[in-house]
Short mmCIF file of C-alpha atoms in Angstrom, two decimals:
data_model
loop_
_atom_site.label_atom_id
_atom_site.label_comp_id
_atom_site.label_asym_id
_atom_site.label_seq_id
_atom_site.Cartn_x
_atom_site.Cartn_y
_atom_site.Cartn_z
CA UNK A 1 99.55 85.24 111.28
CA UNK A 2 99.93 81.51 110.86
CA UNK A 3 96.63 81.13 112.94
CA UNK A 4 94.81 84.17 112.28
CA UNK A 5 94.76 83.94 107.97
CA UNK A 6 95.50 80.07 106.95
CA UNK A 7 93.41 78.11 109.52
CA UNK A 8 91.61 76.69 106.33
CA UNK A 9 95.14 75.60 104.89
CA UNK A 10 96.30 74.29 108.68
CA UNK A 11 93.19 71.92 108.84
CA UNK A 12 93.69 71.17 104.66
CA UNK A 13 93.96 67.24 103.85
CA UNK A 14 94.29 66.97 100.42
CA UNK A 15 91.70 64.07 98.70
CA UNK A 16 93.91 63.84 95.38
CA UNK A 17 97.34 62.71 94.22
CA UNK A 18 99.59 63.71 90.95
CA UNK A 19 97.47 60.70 89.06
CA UNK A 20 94.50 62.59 89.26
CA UNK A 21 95.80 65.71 86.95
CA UNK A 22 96.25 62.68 83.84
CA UNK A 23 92.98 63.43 81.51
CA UNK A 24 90.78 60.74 81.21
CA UNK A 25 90.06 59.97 77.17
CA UNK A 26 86.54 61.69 77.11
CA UNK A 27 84.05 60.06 74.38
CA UNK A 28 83.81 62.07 71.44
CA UNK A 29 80.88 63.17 72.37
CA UNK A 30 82.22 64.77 75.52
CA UNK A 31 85.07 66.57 73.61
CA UNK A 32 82.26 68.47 71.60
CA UNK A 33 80.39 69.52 73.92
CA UNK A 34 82.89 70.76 76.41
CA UNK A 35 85.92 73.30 76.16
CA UNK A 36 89.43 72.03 76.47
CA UNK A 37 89.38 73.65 79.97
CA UNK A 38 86.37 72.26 81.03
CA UNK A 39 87.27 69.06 80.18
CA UNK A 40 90.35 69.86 82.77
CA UNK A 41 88.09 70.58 85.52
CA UNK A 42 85.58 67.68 85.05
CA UNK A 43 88.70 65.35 85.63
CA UNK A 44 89.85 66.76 88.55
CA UNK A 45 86.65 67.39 89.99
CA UNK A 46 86.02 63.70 89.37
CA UNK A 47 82.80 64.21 87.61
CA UNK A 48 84.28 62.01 84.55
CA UNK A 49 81.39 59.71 84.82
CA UNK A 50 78.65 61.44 85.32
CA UNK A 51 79.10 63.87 82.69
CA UNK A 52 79.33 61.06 80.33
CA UNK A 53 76.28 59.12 81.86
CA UNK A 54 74.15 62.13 81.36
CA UNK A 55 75.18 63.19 77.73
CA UNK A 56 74.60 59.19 76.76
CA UNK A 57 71.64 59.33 79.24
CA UNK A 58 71.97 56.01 80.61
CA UNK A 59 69.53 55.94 83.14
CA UNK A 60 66.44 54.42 83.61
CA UNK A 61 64.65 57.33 85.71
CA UNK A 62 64.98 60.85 86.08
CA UNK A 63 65.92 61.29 89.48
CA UNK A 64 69.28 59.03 88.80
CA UNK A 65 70.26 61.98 86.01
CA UNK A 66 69.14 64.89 88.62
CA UNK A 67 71.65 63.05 90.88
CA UNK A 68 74.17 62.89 88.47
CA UNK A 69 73.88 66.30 87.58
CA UNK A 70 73.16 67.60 91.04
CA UNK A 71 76.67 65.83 92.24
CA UNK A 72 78.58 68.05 89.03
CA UNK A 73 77.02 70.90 90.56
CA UNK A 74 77.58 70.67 93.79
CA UNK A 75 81.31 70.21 93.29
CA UNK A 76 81.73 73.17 91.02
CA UNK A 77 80.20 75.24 93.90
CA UNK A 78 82.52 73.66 96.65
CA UNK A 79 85.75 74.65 94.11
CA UNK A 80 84.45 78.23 93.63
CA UNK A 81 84.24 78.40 97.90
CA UNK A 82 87.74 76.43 97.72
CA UNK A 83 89.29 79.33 95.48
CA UNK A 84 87.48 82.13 97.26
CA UNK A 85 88.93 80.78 101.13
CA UNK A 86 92.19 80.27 99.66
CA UNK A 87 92.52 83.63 97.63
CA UNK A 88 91.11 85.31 101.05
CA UNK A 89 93.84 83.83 103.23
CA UNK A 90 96.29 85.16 100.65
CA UNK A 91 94.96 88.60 101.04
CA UNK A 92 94.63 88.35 104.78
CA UNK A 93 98.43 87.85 104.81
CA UNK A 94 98.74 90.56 102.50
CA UNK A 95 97.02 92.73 104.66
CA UNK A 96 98.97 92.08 107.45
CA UNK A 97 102.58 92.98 105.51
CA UNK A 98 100.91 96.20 104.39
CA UNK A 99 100.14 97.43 107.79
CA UNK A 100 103.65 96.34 109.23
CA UNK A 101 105.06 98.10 106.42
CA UNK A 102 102.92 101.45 107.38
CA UNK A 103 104.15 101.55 110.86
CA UNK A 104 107.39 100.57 110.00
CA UNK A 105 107.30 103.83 107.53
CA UNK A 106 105.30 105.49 110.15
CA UNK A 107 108.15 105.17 112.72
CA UNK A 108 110.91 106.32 110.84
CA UNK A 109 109.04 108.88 109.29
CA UNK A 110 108.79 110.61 112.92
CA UNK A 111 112.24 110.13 113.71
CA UNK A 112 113.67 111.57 110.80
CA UNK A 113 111.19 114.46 111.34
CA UNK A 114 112.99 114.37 115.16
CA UNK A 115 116.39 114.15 113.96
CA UNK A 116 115.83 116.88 111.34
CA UNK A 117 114.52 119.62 113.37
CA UNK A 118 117.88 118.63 116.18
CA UNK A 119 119.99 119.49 113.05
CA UNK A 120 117.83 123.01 112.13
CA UNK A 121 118.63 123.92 115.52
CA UNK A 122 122.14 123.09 116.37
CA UNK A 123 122.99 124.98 112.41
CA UNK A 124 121.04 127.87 113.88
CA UNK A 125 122.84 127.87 117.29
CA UNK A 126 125.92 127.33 115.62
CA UNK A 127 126.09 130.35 112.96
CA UNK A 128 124.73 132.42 115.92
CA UNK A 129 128.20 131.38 118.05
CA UNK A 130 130.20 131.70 114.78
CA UNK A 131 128.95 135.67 114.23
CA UNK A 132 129.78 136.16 118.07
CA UNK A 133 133.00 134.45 117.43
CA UNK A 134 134.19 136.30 114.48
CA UNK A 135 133.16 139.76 115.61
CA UNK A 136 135.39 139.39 118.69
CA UNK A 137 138.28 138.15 117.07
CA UNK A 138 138.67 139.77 113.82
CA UNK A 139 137.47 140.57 110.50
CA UNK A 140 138.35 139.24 107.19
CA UNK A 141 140.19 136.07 108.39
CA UNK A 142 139.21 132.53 108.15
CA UNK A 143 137.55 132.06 111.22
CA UNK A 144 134.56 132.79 109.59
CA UNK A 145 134.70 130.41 106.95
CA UNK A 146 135.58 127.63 109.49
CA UNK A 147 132.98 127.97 111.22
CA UNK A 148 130.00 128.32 108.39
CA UNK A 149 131.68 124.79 107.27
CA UNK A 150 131.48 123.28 110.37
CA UNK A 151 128.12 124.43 111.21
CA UNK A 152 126.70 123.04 107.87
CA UNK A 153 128.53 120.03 108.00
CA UNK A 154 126.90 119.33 111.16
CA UNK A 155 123.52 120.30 110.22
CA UNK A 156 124.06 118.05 106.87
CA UNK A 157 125.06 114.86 108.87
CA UNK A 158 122.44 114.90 111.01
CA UNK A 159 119.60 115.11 108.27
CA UNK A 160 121.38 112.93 106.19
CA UNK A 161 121.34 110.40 109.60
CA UNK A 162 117.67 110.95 110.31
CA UNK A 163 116.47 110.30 106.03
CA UNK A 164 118.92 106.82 106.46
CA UNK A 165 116.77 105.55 109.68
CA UNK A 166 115.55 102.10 108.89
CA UNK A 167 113.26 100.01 110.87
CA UNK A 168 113.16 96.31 110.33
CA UNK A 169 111.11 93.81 111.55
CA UNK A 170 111.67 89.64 112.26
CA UNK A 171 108.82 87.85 110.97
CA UNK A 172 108.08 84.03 110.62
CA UNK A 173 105.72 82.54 108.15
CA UNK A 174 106.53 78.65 108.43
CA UNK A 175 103.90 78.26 106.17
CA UNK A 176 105.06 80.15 103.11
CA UNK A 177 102.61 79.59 100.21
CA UNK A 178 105.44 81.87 98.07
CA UNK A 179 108.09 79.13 98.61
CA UNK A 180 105.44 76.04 97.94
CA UNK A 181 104.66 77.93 94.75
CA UNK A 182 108.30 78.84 93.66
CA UNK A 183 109.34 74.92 93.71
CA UNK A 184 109.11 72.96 90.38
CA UNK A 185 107.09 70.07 91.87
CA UNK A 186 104.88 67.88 90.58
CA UNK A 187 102.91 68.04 93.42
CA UNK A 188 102.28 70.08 96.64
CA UNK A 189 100.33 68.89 100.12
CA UNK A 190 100.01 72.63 101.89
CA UNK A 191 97.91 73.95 98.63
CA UNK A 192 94.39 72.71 97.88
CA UNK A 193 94.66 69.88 95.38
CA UNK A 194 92.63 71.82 92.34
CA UNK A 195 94.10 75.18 92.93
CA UNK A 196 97.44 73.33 92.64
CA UNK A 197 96.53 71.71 89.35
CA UNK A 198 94.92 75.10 87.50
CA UNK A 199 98.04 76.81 88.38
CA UNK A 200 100.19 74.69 87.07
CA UNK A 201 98.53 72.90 83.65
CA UNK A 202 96.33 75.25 82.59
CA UNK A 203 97.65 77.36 79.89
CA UNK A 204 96.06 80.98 79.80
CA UNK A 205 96.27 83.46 77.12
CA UNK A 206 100.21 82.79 77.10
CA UNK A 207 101.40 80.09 74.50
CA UNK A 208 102.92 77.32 76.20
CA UNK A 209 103.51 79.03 79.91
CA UNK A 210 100.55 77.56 82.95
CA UNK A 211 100.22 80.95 85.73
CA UNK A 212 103.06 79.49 87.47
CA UNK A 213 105.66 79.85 85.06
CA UNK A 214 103.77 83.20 83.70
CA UNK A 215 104.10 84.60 87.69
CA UNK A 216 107.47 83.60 88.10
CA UNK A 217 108.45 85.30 84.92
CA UNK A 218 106.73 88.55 86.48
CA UNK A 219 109.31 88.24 89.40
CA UNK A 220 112.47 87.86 87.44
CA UNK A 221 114.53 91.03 87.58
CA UNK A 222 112.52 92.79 90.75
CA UNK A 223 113.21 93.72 94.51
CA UNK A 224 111.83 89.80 94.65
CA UNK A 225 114.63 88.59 92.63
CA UNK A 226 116.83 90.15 94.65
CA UNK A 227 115.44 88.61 98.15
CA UNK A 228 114.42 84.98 96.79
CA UNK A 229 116.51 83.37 100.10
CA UNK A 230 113.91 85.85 102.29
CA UNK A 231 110.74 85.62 100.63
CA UNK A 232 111.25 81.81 99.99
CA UNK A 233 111.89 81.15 103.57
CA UNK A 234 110.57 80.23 106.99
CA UNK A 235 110.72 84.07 107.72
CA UNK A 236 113.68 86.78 108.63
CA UNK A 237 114.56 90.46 108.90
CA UNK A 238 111.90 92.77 106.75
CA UNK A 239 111.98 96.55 105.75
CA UNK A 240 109.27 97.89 104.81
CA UNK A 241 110.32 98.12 101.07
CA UNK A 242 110.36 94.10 101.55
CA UNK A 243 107.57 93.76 102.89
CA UNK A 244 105.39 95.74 100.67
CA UNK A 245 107.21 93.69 98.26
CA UNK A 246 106.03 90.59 99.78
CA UNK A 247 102.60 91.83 99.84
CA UNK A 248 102.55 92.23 96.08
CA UNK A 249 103.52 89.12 95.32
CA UNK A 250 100.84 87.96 97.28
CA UNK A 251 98.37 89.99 95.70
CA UNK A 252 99.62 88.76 92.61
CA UNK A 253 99.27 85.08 93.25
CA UNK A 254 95.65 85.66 94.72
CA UNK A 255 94.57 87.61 91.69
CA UNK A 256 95.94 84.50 89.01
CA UNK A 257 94.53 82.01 91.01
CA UNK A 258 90.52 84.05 91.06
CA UNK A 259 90.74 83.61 86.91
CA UNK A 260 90.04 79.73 88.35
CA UNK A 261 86.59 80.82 88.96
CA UNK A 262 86.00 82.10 85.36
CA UNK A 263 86.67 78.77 84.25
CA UNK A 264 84.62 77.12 86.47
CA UNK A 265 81.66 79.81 85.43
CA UNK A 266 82.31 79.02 81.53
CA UNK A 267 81.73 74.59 82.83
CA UNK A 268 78.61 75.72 84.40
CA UNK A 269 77.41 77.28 81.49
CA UNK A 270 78.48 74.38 79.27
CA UNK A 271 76.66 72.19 81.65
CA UNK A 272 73.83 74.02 81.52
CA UNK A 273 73.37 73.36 77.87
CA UNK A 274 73.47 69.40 78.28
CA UNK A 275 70.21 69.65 80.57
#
């Protein structure tokens, strides 16, 4: 799994540190003609200085300011890609939880199934011995009573056995994107260094709460809350309930993190407007 989904994270060697979040002061000019957001992403991007070079134009030819500009566009691009491998290795892991889950389902599913038609039979072949029983013996006494207990009883534990069957699974997943994410850090090496930053200082539509805090909230009080040792961990026993579980939170992460690429789309357009 490891292999197979977060290659791109396995060969990741992040270019930033926690400095590099701290806004630079922009020139007034810069604050007008860029969002708060964008201004976020042009200092992280590290496109500070040629944003400002271009809106003060200070250069003596043209192709110096199609650099400039060339260089702010070319790094938008390659943080769009950065989102879109990162949010696929997310949903390749997801995928992979969802189809253990199936099977898991799958196989208990056809040994309840087993176990149920075993208990139809044996409460058939019992009430069948039971009649025999009673009409040698007598009429009218308990024997007949006995008997229809026993035979359901029988029948009863052995569908209530085969609904209570429960497959698990051991799984390992030493690089757990879940746990990086659940830790209050400042900082984190296994996520790519802008992803890392938009989840955790920008603010979106939620006073005062970054997609971090806003996810975590989302958790609190769930079948996650209740397996935080598992899910934060370098792996363990899974049902399928937990696993589907898992999958969802993974699916939740990957969605937050894609509203990254709306931002990025609103700088373009800003930067557009500059040219």
């Amino acid at each position: 799994m490891e292999r197979s989904c977060y290659q791109y994270i396995l060969d990741f060697d992040p270019i930033s540190d926690p400095e590099s979040l701290h806004l630079d002061d922009f020139s007034d000019k810069t604050k007008e003609q860029f969002s708060e957001n964008s201004l976020f992403f042009i200092r992280i991007l590290g496109l500070t200085d040629e944003i400002e070079s271009v809106l003060n134009d200070d250069f003596d030819d043209q192709l110096s300011k199609f650099k400039s500009i060339q260089k702010a566009v070319n790094e938008i691009t390659l943080a769009e890609l950065e989102v879109q491998a990162f949010t696929s290795a997310l949903r390749c892991e997801e995928d992979q939880y969802e189809q253990m889950a199936w099977n898991l389902e799958t196989m208990s599913n056809d040994k309840q199934s087993n176990k149920t038609v075993s208990g139809i039979i044996l409460d058939a072949s019992a009430n069948i011995a039971g009649a025999a029983i009673i009409l040698f013996w007598a009429q009218g006494n308990t024997t007949r009573q006995l008997i229809g207990i026993g035979a359901s009883l029988t029948q009863i534990y052995l569908n209530v056995r085969g609904r209570s069957i429960t497959y698990n699974t051991e799984i390992s997943h030493k690089i757990n994107v879940l746990e990086e994410f659940s830790k209050d850090q400042e900082w984190c090496e296994s996520i790519p260094d802008k992803i890392w930053a938009y989840v955790n200082y920008v603010k979106r539509e939620v006073p005062n709460k970054n997609i971090r805090d806003q996810l975590l909230d989302a958790w609190t009080d769930t079948v996650i809350e209740q397996n935080k040792d598992l899910f934060f961990s370098e792996g363990g026993t899974y049902n399928s309930t937990q696993l589907r579980a898992r999958a969802a939170m993974l699916e939740q992460l990957a969605s937050l993190t894609e509203g990254m690429l709306q931002d990025l789309l609103v700088l373009r357009k800003e930067l557009q407007t500059i040219l």
